[in-house]
Short mmCIF file of C-alpha atoms in Angstrom, two decimals:
data_model
loop_
_atom_site.label_atom_id
_atom_site.label_comp_id
_atom_site.label_asym_id
_atom_site.label_seq_id
_atom_site.Cartn_x
_atom_site.Cartn_y
_atom_site.Cartn_z
CA MET T 1 -17.83 -34.52 19.16
CA ILE T 2 -15.27 -36.99 17.13
CA PRO T 3 -17.61 -36.48 13.61
CA LEU T 4 -17.30 -32.59 14.19
CA GLN T 5 -13.29 -32.66 14.28
CA ASP T 6 -13.51 -34.63 11.71
CA SER T 7 -15.47 -32.01 9.48
CA LEU T 8 -13.17 -29.57 10.58
CA THR T 9 -10.27 -31.03 10.07
CA PRO T 10 -9.71 -30.66 6.20
CA LEU T 11 -11.18 -26.78 6.72
CA VAL T 12 -8.21 -25.62 8.87
CA ALA T 13 -6.44 -27.79 6.88
CA ASP T 14 -7.42 -26.11 3.53
CA GLY T 15 -7.36 -22.53 5.75
CA LEU T 16 -3.40 -22.92 7.10
CA TRP T 17 -2.55 -23.98 3.27
CA GLN T 18 -4.37 -21.09 1.70
CA ALA T 19 -2.89 -18.84 3.76
CA PHE T 20 0.78 -19.96 3.74
CA ALA T 21 0.88 -19.69 -0.37
CA VAL T 22 -0.48 -16.13 0.28
CA PHE T 23 1.64 -15.42 3.03
CA LEU T 24 4.56 -16.11 0.47
CA ARG T 25 3.28 -13.17 -1.96
CA ILE T 26 2.88 -10.86 1.50
CA GLY T 27 5.76 -11.75 3.16
CA ALA T 28 8.25 -9.99 0.66
CA PHE T 29 5.67 -7.39 -0.18
CA VAL T 30 6.15 -6.07 3.26
CA SER T 31 9.96 -6.35 3.47
CA ILE T 32 10.77 -3.69 1.29
CA MET T 33 6.92 -1.95 1.44
CA PRO T 34 7.61 1.71 2.15
CA ALA T 35 6.20 2.62 5.72
CA PHE T 36 5.51 -0.49 6.54
CA GLY T 37 8.55 -2.14 5.54
CA GLU T 38 11.21 0.25 6.65
CA SER T 39 14.26 -0.18 8.15
CA VAL T 40 13.38 0.80 12.05
CA ILE T 41 10.27 -1.14 11.97
CA PRO T 42 11.26 -4.49 14.00
CA THR T 43 11.10 -7.51 11.89
CA ARG T 44 8.71 -9.23 14.93
CA VAL T 45 5.95 -5.90 14.02
CA LYS T 46 6.85 -6.27 10.12
CA LEU T 47 5.83 -10.30 10.40
CA ALA T 48 2.69 -9.50 12.20
CA ILE T 49 1.86 -6.82 9.57
CA ALA T 50 2.83 -9.84 6.77
CA PHE T 51 0.49 -11.98 9.34
CA ALA T 52 -2.47 -8.87 9.11
CA PHE T 53 -2.50 -8.34 5.33
CA THR T 54 -2.95 -12.23 5.04
CA LEU T 55 -5.63 -12.46 6.90
CA ILE T 56 -7.08 -9.33 4.60
CA VAL T 57 -5.53 -11.05 1.32
CA SER T 58 -6.38 -14.34 2.13
CA PRO T 59 -10.40 -14.73 1.66
CA ALA T 60 -10.12 -13.01 -2.03
CA ILE T 61 -7.68 -15.12 -3.22
CA GLU T 62 -8.44 -18.99 -5.36
CA VAL T 63 -4.74 -21.12 -4.42
CA PRO T 64 -4.78 -24.53 -5.50
CA SER T 65 -5.18 -27.53 -3.36
CA TYR T 66 -2.85 -29.10 -1.04
CA ALA T 67 -3.48 -32.28 -1.94
CA THR T 68 -2.23 -31.76 -5.38
CA ILE T 69 0.62 -30.23 -4.41
CA LEU T 70 4.44 -32.07 -5.23
CA LEU T 71 6.96 -31.12 -3.46
CA GLY T 72 8.28 -29.93 -6.75
CA ASP T 73 5.07 -27.79 -6.95
CA LEU T 74 5.80 -26.65 -3.45
CA ILE T 75 8.93 -25.43 -4.54
CA TRP T 76 8.20 -23.77 -7.72
CA LEU T 77 5.37 -21.94 -5.96
CA ILE T 78 7.85 -20.75 -2.82
CA LEU T 79 10.00 -19.19 -4.67
CA SER T 80 7.30 -18.05 -8.07
CA GLU T 81 5.83 -16.15 -4.62
CA THR T 82 8.76 -15.09 -3.27
CA ILE T 83 9.81 -12.90 -6.20
CA ASN T 84 6.17 -12.01 -7.51
CA GLY T 85 5.78 -9.96 -4.10
CA LEU T 86 9.38 -8.52 -4.34
CA LEU T 87 8.84 -7.27 -7.51
CA LEU T 88 5.49 -5.26 -6.13
CA GLY T 89 7.31 -4.17 -3.26
CA ILE T 90 10.55 -2.90 -5.35
CA GLY T 91 7.93 -0.60 -7.33
CA LEU T 92 7.12 0.54 -4.15
CA ARG T 93 10.44 1.34 -2.64
CA LEU T 94 11.52 3.26 -6.45
CA PHE T 95 9.02 5.90 -4.67
CA ILE T 96 11.14 5.81 -2.29
CA LEU T 97 14.59 6.13 -3.96
CA ALA T 98 12.63 9.61 -6.51
CA LEU T 99 12.33 11.34 -2.96
CA GLN T 100 15.95 10.68 -1.56
CA THR T 101 17.32 11.45 -5.18
CA THR T 102 15.30 14.58 -4.85
CA GLY T 103 16.63 15.36 -1.75
CA SER T 104 20.42 14.56 -2.80
CA ILE T 105 19.98 16.66 -6.00
CA ALA T 106 18.19 19.97 -4.05
CA ALA T 107 20.77 19.81 -1.13
CA GLN T 108 23.94 19.60 -3.53
CA SER T 109 22.22 22.35 -5.32
CA THR T 110 21.88 24.28 -2.18
CA SER T 111 24.94 23.79 -0.57
CA LEU T 112 23.43 21.28 2.35
CA SER T 113 25.32 18.12 1.29
CA GLN T 114 27.02 17.21 4.18
CA ILE T 115 24.00 18.25 6.89
CA LEU T 116 23.29 15.08 8.53
CA GLY T 117 24.79 12.95 5.53
CA GLY T 118 26.08 9.84 7.24
CA ALA T 119 23.68 10.24 10.56
CA ALA T 120 21.89 6.87 9.59
CA VAL T 121 22.49 3.87 7.84
CA GLU T 122 21.76 5.32 4.26
CA PRO T 123 24.13 8.23 3.79
CA ILE T 124 21.34 11.03 2.63
CA PRO T 125 21.19 14.69 3.49
CA ALA T 126 18.86 15.47 5.47
CA MET T 127 16.38 18.07 2.75
CA ALA T 128 16.28 13.76 1.94
CA TYR T 129 15.29 12.82 5.22
CA ILE T 130 12.94 15.61 5.14
CA LEU T 131 10.67 14.86 2.37
CA VAL T 132 11.09 11.03 3.19
CA PHE T 133 9.71 11.03 6.13
CA ALA T 134 7.10 13.74 5.79
CA ALA T 135 6.15 11.54 2.36
CA LEU T 136 5.55 8.29 4.08
CA ALA T 137 3.77 9.92 6.61
CA LEU T 138 1.27 11.07 4.10
CA ALA T 139 0.63 8.26 2.08
CA VAL T 140 -0.32 6.44 5.79
CA THR T 141 -2.54 9.36 6.16
CA ALA T 142 -4.16 9.11 2.98
CA GLY T 143 -4.85 4.72 3.82
CA LEU T 144 -1.66 3.44 2.61
CA HIS T 145 -2.74 0.52 3.88
CA ILE T 146 -5.62 0.47 2.34
CA LYS T 147 -4.16 0.62 -1.47
CA ALA T 148 -1.70 -1.98 -0.70
CA ALA T 149 -4.16 -4.63 0.18
CA ALA T 150 -6.42 -3.94 -2.53
CA LEU T 151 -2.57 -4.46 -4.93
CA LEU T 152 -2.29 -7.17 -3.39
CA ILE T 153 -5.32 -8.24 -4.22
CA TYR T 154 -5.69 -7.77 -7.87
CA SER T 155 -2.24 -8.69 -8.38
CA TYR T 156 -2.86 -11.72 -8.63
CA ASP T 157 -5.37 -11.52 -11.95
CA THR T 158 -1.37 -9.89 -13.37
CA LEU T 159 0.89 -12.09 -11.90
CA PRO T 160 -1.74 -15.49 -10.94
CA ILE T 161 -0.03 -17.45 -8.31
CA GLY T 162 2.95 -19.92 -8.75
CA GLN T 163 3.79 -18.56 -12.15
CA PHE T 164 6.76 -16.52 -12.15
CA PRO T 165 6.47 -13.52 -14.76
CA ASN T 166 7.39 -12.87 -18.54
CA PRO T 167 10.76 -11.86 -18.45
CA SER T 168 11.02 -9.64 -21.35
CA ASP T 169 7.46 -7.81 -20.13
CA LEU T 170 9.90 -7.84 -16.83
CA SER T 171 12.83 -6.29 -18.74
CA GLU T 172 10.30 -3.36 -20.05
CA TRP T 173 8.16 -2.70 -16.60
CA GLY T 174 11.74 -2.69 -14.67
CA LEU T 175 12.89 -0.21 -17.33
CA ALA T 176 9.95 2.04 -17.61
CA GLN T 177 9.56 2.11 -13.23
CA THR T 178 13.10 3.08 -12.92
CA SER T 179 12.79 5.28 -15.74
CA HIS T 180 9.56 7.30 -14.05
CA ALA T 181 11.21 7.27 -10.56
CA MET T 182 14.23 9.29 -11.63
CA SER T 183 12.17 11.51 -13.88
CA LEU T 184 9.97 12.44 -10.90
CA ALA T 185 13.06 12.52 -9.06
CA PHE T 186 14.60 14.74 -11.32
CA THR T 187 10.88 16.91 -11.53
CA LEU T 188 10.21 16.95 -7.97
CA ALA T 189 13.85 19.36 -8.07
CA ALA T 190 13.57 21.29 -10.45
CA PRO T 191 12.87 24.48 -8.10
CA PHE T 192 15.74 23.60 -6.03
CA VAL T 193 18.27 23.12 -9.48
CA ILE T 194 16.63 26.31 -10.60
CA LEU T 195 17.36 29.09 -7.79
CA SER T 196 20.76 27.35 -7.75
CA LEU T 197 20.97 27.72 -11.61
CA LEU T 198 19.97 31.81 -10.86
CA TYR T 199 22.25 31.77 -7.35
CA ASN T 200 25.42 30.94 -9.75
CA LEU T 201 24.67 33.22 -12.52
CA ALA T 202 23.95 36.32 -10.44
CA LEU T 203 27.26 34.93 -8.35
CA GLY T 204 29.15 35.37 -11.40
CA ALA T 205 28.75 38.42 -12.22
CA ILE T 206 29.13 40.26 -9.28
CA ASN T 207 32.57 38.86 -9.16
CA LYS T 208 33.08 39.94 -12.53
CA ALA T 209 31.89 43.44 -11.42
CA MET T 210 33.29 43.78 -8.48
CA PRO T 211 36.78 41.51 -8.75
CA GLN T 212 38.24 42.52 -5.26
CA LEU T 213 35.07 41.50 -3.31
CA MET T 214 34.79 37.39 -1.77
CA VAL T 215 31.25 37.09 -3.06
CA ALA T 216 31.92 33.41 -2.22
CA PHE T 217 31.69 34.40 1.37
CA VAL T 218 29.06 36.26 1.13
CA GLY T 219 26.42 34.83 -1.12
CA ALA T 220 26.85 31.25 0.86
CA PRO T 221 24.23 32.24 3.14
CA VAL T 222 21.92 33.48 0.70
CA ILE T 223 21.83 30.05 -1.81
CA THR T 224 21.35 28.23 1.74
CA ALA T 225 18.23 30.69 3.70
CA GLY T 226 16.92 30.95 -0.55
CA GLY T 227 17.00 26.35 -0.26
CA LEU T 228 15.32 26.40 3.11
CA PHE T 229 13.12 28.82 1.99
CA ILE T 230 12.05 26.49 -1.02
CA LEU T 231 11.83 23.64 1.07
CA CYS T 232 9.11 25.29 2.91
CA ILE T 233 7.36 26.67 0.07
CA ALA T 234 7.50 24.04 -1.80
CA SER T 235 7.06 21.34 0.13
CA PRO T 236 3.07 21.34 -0.46
CA LEU T 237 3.26 20.74 -3.56
CA LEU T 238 5.98 18.06 -3.89
CA LEU T 239 4.36 15.83 -1.76
CA SER T 240 1.03 16.20 -3.06
CA THR T 241 3.09 15.26 -6.94
CA TRP T 242 4.01 12.15 -5.21
CA LEU T 243 1.18 10.99 -3.64
CA ASP T 244 0.27 11.72 -7.10
CA ALA T 245 2.52 9.27 -8.67
CA LEU T 246 2.17 6.76 -6.11
CA ASP T 247 -1.80 6.63 -6.12
CA ALA T 248 -1.45 5.97 -9.63
CA TYR T 249 0.72 2.52 -9.33
CA LEU T 250 -1.21 1.80 -6.54
CA ALA T 251 -4.11 1.20 -9.26
CA ASN T 252 -2.27 0.22 -11.97
CA PRO T 253 0.97 -1.22 -11.58
CA PHE T 254 1.73 -2.39 -14.90
CA GLY T 255 0.67 0.20 -16.19
CA ALA T 256 1.97 2.49 -19.25
CA ARG T 257 3.47 5.58 -17.61
CA PRO T 258 3.60 8.66 -19.08
#
């Protein structure tokens, strides 16, 4: 029994060290990733999800031996892996911010910006809540957890363990991701902006032709009903476009953006 314990001790130590090194990146990633890292998810549940991802990713990753790690190397490893995990999570979180921006633009264009605007920690209009929660449900149904695990495994090829990303490359990547998120947001909100433009043009023409008519009181229900109608019929296409963009990021998080 004693020889067996002596032979298992190094294996257990190596396994725990490898899980710890991988958990540093995964824990930071899970804390802000969509669906699994939302503020409504309890911290214990997030921790359990991070442990589950660690068990999946850890066998595929090769980490330096703990016997060669000094205190300075350990601190460097903790900092670098935490930052690398946050970078991957921020890239995904930008897609949620794009949907929130889409909902805000759509609500502002259709006079629905104040409905339930301050009902949560992040004061966004009801349209944004609908789009975000529908997108999260769609992403999870489409296998977000599987794609996220693959993203974490392949991220070690671009961001090796224990190494900080190049600052110049990081700034270019951040600028490209932010630009892509804003472009996606304005693209998804285009139907509502076009509706608002046509509505205001028509309202101006009616007001010019009939100055005595209170066109604002007559036209306000029209723009509200039109916005809800477009949300109903355009949401499947908007969410499908959003999911395609998310899948493109998960497949190549550091690739060039169109």
